[in-house]
Coordinates of C-alpha atoms in Angstrom, one line a residue:
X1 CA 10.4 31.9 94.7
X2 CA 9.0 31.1 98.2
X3 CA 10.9 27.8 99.8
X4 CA 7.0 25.9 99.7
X5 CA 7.4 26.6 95.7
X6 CA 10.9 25.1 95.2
X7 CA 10.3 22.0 97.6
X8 CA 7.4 21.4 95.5
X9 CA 9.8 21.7 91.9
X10 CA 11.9 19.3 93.3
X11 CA 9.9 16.6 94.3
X12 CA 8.4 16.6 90.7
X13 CA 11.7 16.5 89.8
X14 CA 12.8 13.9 91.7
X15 CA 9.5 12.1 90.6
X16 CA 9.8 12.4 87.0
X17 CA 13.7 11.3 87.5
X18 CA 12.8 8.0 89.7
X19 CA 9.9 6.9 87.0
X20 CA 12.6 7.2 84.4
X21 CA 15.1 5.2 85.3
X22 CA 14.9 1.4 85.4
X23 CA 17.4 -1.1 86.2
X24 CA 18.3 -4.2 83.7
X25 CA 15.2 -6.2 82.3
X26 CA 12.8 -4.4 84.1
X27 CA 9.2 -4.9 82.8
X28 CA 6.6 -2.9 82.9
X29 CA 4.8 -1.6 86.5
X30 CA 2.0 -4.0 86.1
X31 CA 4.1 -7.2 85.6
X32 CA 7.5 -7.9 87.1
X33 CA 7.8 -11.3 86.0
X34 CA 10.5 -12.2 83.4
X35 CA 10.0 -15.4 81.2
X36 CA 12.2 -15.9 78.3
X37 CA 13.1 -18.7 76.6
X38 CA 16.3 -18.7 74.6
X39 CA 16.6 -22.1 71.8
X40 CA 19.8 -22.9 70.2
X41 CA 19.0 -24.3 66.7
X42 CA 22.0 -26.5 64.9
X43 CA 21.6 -25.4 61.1
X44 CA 23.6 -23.3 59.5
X45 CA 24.2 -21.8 56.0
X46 CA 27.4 -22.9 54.6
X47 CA 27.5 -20.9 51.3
X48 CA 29.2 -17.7 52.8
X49 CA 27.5 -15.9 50.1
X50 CA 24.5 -16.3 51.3
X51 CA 22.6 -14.7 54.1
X52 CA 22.9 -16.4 57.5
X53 CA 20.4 -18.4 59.0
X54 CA 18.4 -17.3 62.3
X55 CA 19.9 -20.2 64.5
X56 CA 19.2 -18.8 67.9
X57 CA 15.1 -17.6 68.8
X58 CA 14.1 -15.7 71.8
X59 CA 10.6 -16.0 73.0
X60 CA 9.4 -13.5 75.4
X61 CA 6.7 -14.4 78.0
X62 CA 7.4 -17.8 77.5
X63 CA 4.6 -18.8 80.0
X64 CA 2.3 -16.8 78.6
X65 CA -1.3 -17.7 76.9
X66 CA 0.6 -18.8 73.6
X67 CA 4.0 -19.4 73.2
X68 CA 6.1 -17.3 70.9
X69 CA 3.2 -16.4 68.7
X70 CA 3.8 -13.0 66.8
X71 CA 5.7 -10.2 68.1
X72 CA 6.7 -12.9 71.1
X73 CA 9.3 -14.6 69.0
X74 CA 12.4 -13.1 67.8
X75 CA 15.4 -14.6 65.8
X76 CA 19.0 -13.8 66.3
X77 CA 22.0 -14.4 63.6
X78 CA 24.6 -15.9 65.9
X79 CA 28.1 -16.9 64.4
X80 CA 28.2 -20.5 65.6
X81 CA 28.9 -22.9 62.7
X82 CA 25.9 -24.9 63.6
X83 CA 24.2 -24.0 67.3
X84 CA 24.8 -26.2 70.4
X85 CA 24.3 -26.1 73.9
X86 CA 23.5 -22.2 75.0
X87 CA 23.6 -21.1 78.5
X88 CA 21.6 -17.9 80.2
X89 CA 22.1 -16.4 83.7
X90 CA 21.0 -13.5 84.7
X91 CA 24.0 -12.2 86.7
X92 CA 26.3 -12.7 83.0
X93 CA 23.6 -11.1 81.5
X94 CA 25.7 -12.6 78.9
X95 CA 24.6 -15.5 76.6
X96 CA 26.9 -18.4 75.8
X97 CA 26.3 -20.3 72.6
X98 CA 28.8 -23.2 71.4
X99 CA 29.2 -24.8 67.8
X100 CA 27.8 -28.2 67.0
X101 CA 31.3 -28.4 65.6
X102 CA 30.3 -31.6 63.7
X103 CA 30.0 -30.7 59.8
X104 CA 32.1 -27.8 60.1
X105 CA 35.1 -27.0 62.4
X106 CA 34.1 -24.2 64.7
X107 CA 35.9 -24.8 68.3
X108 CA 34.4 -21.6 69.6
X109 CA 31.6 -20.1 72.4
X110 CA 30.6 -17.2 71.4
X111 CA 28.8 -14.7 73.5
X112 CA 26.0 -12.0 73.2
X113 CA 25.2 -9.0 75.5
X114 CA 21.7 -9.1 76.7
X115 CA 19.9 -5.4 76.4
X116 CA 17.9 -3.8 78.9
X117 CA 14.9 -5.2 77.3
X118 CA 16.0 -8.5 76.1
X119 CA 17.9 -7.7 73.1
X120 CA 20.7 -9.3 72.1
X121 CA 23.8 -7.7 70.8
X122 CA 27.0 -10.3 69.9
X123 CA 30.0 -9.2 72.9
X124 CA 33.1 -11.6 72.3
X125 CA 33.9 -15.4 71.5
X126 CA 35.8 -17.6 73.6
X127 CA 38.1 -19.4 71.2
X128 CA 39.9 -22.8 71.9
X129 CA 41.2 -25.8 69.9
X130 CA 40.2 -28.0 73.2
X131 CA 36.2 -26.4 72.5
X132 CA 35.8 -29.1 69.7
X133 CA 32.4 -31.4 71.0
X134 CA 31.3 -29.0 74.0
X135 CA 27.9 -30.5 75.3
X136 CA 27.1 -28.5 78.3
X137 CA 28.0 -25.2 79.9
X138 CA 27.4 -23.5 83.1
X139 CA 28.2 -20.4 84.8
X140 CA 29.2 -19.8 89.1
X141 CA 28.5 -15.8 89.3
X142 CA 30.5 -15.5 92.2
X143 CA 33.5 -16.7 90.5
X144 CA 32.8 -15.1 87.0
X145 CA 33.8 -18.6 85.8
X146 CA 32.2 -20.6 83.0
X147 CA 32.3 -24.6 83.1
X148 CA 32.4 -26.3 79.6
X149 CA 31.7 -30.0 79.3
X150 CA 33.5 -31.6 76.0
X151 CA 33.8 -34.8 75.2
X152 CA 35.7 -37.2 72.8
X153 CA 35.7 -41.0 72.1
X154 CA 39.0 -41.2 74.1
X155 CA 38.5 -38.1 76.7
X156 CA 35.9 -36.5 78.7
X157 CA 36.8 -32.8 80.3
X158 CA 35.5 -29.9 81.9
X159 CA 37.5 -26.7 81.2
X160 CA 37.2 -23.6 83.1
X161 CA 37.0 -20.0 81.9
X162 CA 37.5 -16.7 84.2
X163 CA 36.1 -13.9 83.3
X164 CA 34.5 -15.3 80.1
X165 CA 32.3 -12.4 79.2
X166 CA 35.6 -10.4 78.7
X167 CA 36.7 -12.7 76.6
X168 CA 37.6 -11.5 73.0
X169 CA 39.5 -14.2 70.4
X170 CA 41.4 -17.0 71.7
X171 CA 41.6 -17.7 75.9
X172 CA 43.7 -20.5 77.7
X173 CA 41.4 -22.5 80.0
X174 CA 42.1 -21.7 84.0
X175 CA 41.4 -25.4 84.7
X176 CA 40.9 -28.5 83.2
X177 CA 39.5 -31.5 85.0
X178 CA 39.5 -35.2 83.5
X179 CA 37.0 -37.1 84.2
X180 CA 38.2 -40.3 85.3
X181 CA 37.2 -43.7 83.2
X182 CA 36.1 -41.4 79.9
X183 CA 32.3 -41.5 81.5
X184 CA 29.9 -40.2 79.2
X185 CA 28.5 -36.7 80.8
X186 CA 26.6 -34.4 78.8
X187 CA 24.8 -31.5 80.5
X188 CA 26.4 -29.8 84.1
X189 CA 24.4 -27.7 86.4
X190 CA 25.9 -26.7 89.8
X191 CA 24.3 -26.8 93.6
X192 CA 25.7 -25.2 96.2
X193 CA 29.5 -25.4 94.7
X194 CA 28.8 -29.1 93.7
X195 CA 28.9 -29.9 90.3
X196 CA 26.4 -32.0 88.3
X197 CA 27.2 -33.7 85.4
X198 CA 24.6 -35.8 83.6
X199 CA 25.8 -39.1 82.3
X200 CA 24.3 -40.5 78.8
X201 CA 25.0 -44.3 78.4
X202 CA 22.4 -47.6 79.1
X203 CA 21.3 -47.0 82.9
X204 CA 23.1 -43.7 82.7
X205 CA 22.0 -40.9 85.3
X206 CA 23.4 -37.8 86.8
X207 CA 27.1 -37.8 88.8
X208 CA 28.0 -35.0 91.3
X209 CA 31.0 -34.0 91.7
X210 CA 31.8 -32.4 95.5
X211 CA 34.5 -30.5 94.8
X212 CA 35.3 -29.8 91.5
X213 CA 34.1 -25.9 92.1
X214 CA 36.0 -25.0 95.1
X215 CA 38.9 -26.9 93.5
X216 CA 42.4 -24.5 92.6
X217 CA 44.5 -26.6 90.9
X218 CA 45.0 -25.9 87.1
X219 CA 44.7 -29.6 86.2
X220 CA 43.1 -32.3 88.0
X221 CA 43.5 -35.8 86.5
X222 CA 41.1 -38.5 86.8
X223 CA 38.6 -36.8 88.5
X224 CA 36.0 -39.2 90.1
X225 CA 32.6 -38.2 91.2
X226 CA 31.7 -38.6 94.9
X227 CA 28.2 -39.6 94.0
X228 CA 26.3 -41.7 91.4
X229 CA 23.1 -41.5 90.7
X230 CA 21.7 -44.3 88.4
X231 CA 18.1 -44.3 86.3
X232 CA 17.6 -48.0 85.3
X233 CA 16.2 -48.1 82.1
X234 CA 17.6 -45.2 80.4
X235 CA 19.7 -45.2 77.7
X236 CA 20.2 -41.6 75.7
X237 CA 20.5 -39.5 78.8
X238 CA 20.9 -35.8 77.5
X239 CA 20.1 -32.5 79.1
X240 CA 19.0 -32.4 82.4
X241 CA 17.4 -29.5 84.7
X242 CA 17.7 -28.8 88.3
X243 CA 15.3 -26.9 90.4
X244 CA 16.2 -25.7 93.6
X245 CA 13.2 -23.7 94.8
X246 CA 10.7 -26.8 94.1
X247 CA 12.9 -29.1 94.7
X248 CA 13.0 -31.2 91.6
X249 CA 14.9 -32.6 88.8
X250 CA 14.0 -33.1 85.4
X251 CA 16.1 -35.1 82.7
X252 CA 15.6 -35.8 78.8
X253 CA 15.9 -39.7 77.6
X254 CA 14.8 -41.3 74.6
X255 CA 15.2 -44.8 73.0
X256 CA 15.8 -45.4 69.1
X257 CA 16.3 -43.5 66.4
X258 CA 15.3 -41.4 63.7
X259 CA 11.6 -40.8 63.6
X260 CA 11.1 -44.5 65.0
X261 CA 12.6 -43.0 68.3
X262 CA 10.5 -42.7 72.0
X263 CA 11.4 -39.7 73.9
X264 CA 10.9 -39.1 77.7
X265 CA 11.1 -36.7 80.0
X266 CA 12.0 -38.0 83.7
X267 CA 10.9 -36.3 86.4
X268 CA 12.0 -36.5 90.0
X269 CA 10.6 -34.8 93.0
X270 CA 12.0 -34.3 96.2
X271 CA 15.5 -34.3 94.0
X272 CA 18.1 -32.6 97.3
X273 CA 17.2 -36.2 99.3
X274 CA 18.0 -38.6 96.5
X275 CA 21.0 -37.0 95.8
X276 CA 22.5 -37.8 99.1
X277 CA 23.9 -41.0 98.3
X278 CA 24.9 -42.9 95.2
X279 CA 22.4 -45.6 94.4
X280 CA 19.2 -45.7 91.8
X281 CA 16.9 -43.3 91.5
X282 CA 13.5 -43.6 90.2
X283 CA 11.3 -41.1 88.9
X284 CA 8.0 -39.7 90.1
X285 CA 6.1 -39.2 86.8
X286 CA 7.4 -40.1 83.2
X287 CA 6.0 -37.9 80.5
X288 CA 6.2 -40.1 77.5
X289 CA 3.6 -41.3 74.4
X290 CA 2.8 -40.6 71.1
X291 CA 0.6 -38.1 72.2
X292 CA 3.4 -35.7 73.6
X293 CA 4.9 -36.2 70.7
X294 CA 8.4 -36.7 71.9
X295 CA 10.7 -37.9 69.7
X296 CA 14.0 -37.5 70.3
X297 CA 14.1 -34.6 73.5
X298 CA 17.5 -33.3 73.8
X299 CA 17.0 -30.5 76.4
X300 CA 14.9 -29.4 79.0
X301 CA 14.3 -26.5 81.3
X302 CA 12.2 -26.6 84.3
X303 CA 10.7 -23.0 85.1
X304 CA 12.3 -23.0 88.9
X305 CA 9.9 -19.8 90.0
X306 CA 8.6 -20.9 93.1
X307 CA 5.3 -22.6 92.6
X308 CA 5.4 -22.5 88.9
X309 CA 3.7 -24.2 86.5
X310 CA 5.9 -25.4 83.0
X311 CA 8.6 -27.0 82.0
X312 CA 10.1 -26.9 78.4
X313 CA 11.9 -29.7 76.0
X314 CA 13.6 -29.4 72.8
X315 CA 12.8 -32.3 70.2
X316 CA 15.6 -32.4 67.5
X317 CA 13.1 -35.3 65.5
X318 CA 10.1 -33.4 65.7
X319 CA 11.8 -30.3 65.1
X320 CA 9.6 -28.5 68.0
X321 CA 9.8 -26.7 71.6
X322 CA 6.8 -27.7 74.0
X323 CA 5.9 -26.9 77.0
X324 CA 4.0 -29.1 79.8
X325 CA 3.1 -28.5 83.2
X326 CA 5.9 -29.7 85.5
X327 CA 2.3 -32.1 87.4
X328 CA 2.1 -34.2 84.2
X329 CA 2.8 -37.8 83.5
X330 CA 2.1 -40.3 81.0
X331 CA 0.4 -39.6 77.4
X332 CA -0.6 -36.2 77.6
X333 CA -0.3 -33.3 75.0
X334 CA 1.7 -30.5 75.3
X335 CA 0.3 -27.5 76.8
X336 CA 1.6 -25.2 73.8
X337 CA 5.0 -26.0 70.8
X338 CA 7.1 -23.9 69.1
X339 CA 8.3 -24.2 65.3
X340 CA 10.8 -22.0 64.5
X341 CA 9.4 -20.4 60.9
X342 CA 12.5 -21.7 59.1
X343 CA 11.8 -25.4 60.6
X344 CA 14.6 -25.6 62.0
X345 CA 16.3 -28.6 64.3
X346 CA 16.3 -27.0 68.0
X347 CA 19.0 -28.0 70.3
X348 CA 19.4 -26.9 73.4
X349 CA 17.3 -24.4 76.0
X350 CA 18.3 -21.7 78.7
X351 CA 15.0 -20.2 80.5
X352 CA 15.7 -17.2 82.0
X353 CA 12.7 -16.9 84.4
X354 CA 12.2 -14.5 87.4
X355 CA 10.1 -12.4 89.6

């Protein structure tokens, strides 16, 4: 065999032995783009003799044409006893779920591997008696350390995992920070090593915390944020979503209850500048009227590609996911919904979206 033949073998070789390797949730050559939307749903089947319920969906190419139709929506059997807040990022490749832990005692997050392509495989559970009303989670990749937001009528914490996707059974928290004054937070997001906690009460709003992150200590009393933002007007303040790339901030309100209640979705441009100082903020369009048919929005992820075009709200009244452009305001219809196919109540979002 002449040296020009075996070059030639080898670089088919090495050819066929590049095209066939592909690193985590690649898709295919022609689109690089990953969009999915993973929707905690809080039913669950209490008869343990009968089959579980599907209570977490993912729907792939969430900004596609249609959203989740056919093959583009699959359901999951997690173990939570009733799903709550759920929490994606790509560098866990890990998914967090939490229990409602409201009918049924369940003080547990469980967690479930993401595949190569998206599917999910259940990895460990993070087990706590402290886990017993968690509302929001978040993950800092650099420290491999998951945030947990739980609150009580007499308490409001954050605990702290390490290494929570290694987690197996039952873990002792690595820090636990008390809010000070029992303020009502709900959803957490973190900026640059600050800490966002969204705050649900009348003329509630979103309080950062400066340095909560960087903070060692195990347990940090009466923690006080440095910075308090205040919406006038709201008053059921629930998930909140922060873009960095566009620079905006989008927050789920509603007023009343039951199917008599008015949902809203806040949004705020030009977010990094009003969160400089505490004061009010108000909001640069209001998506809200009976025909966006918001309810009661408990969650909502803002697609924070750069330049892109949706953002997406769980409704636990009208029992639907939709999707809107991240430009409207006022009474407008949603751009596309999802109904799970077991109508069930959807409770919390985690968009995974990247190019």
């Amino acid at each position: 065999m002449t040296f020009r033949y075996l070059y030639t073998l080898l670089a088919l070789l090495t050819l066929v032995a590049s095209s066939s390797c592909k690193r985590d949730d690649d898709e295919p050559i022609v689109n690089r783009d990953i969009s999915r939307l993973y929707i905690s749903y809080s039913e669950f089947e209490r008869d343990p003799q009968r089959p579980k319920l599907k209570n977490l969906y993912v729907i792939t190419a969430a900004d596609s044409i249609e959203l989740g139709a056919g093959a583009f929506a699959q359901g999951y059997q997690s173990n939570v006893q009733g799903g709550s807040t759920i929490l994606f990022h790509p560098s866990a490749r890990t998914i967090f779920q939490a229990s409602l832990n409201t009918t049924q005692a369940d003080t547990t997050i469980y967690s479930l591997r993401v595949g190569d392509y998206g599917a999910l495989s259940p990895s460990g559970n993070i087990a706590n008696a402290r886990l017993n009303g968690v509302r929001g989670l978040v993950y800092h990749p650099s420290l491999d350390k998951l945030y947990a937001v739980r609150v009580s009528p007499d308490s409001s914490f954050v605990y702290v995992f390490n290494l929570p996707r290694g987690i197996r059974n039952y873990a002792k928290t690595s820090q636990n920070f008390q809010i000070a004054d029992n303020r009502p937070v709900w959803d957490a997001a973190i900026v640059q090593s600050k800490m966002y906690l969204s705050r649900t009460e009348k003329d509630g709003g979103i309080d950062i915390y400066n340095n909560m992150v960087i903070q060692r200590d195990t347990l940090v009393p009466n923690v006080k944020p440095d910075i308090i933002l205040t919406i006038p007007g709201s008053e059921n303040i629930r998930g909140m979503s922060i873009d960095t790339v566009n620079n905006m901030l989008a927050v789920a309100d509603f007023t009343g209850t039951g199917a008599s209640s008015v949902g809203r979705i806040l949004i705020f441009d030009n977010f990094s500048e009003m969160a400089k100082s505490t004061g009010n903020i108000t909001p640069t369009r209001i998506i809200t009227g009976a025909s966006t048919g918001l309810k009661q929005p408990v969650d909502v992820d803002l697609d924070f590609r750069k330049d892109s075009d949706y953002l997406f709200v769980a409704d636990a009244v009208s029992k639907k996911v939709y999707r809107f452009k991240k430009t409207d305001t006022g009474d407008v219809k949603p751009d596309k919904e999802f109904v799970s196919p077991g109508n069930y109540t959807p409770i919390s979002l985690s968009l995974d979206a990247r190019q």
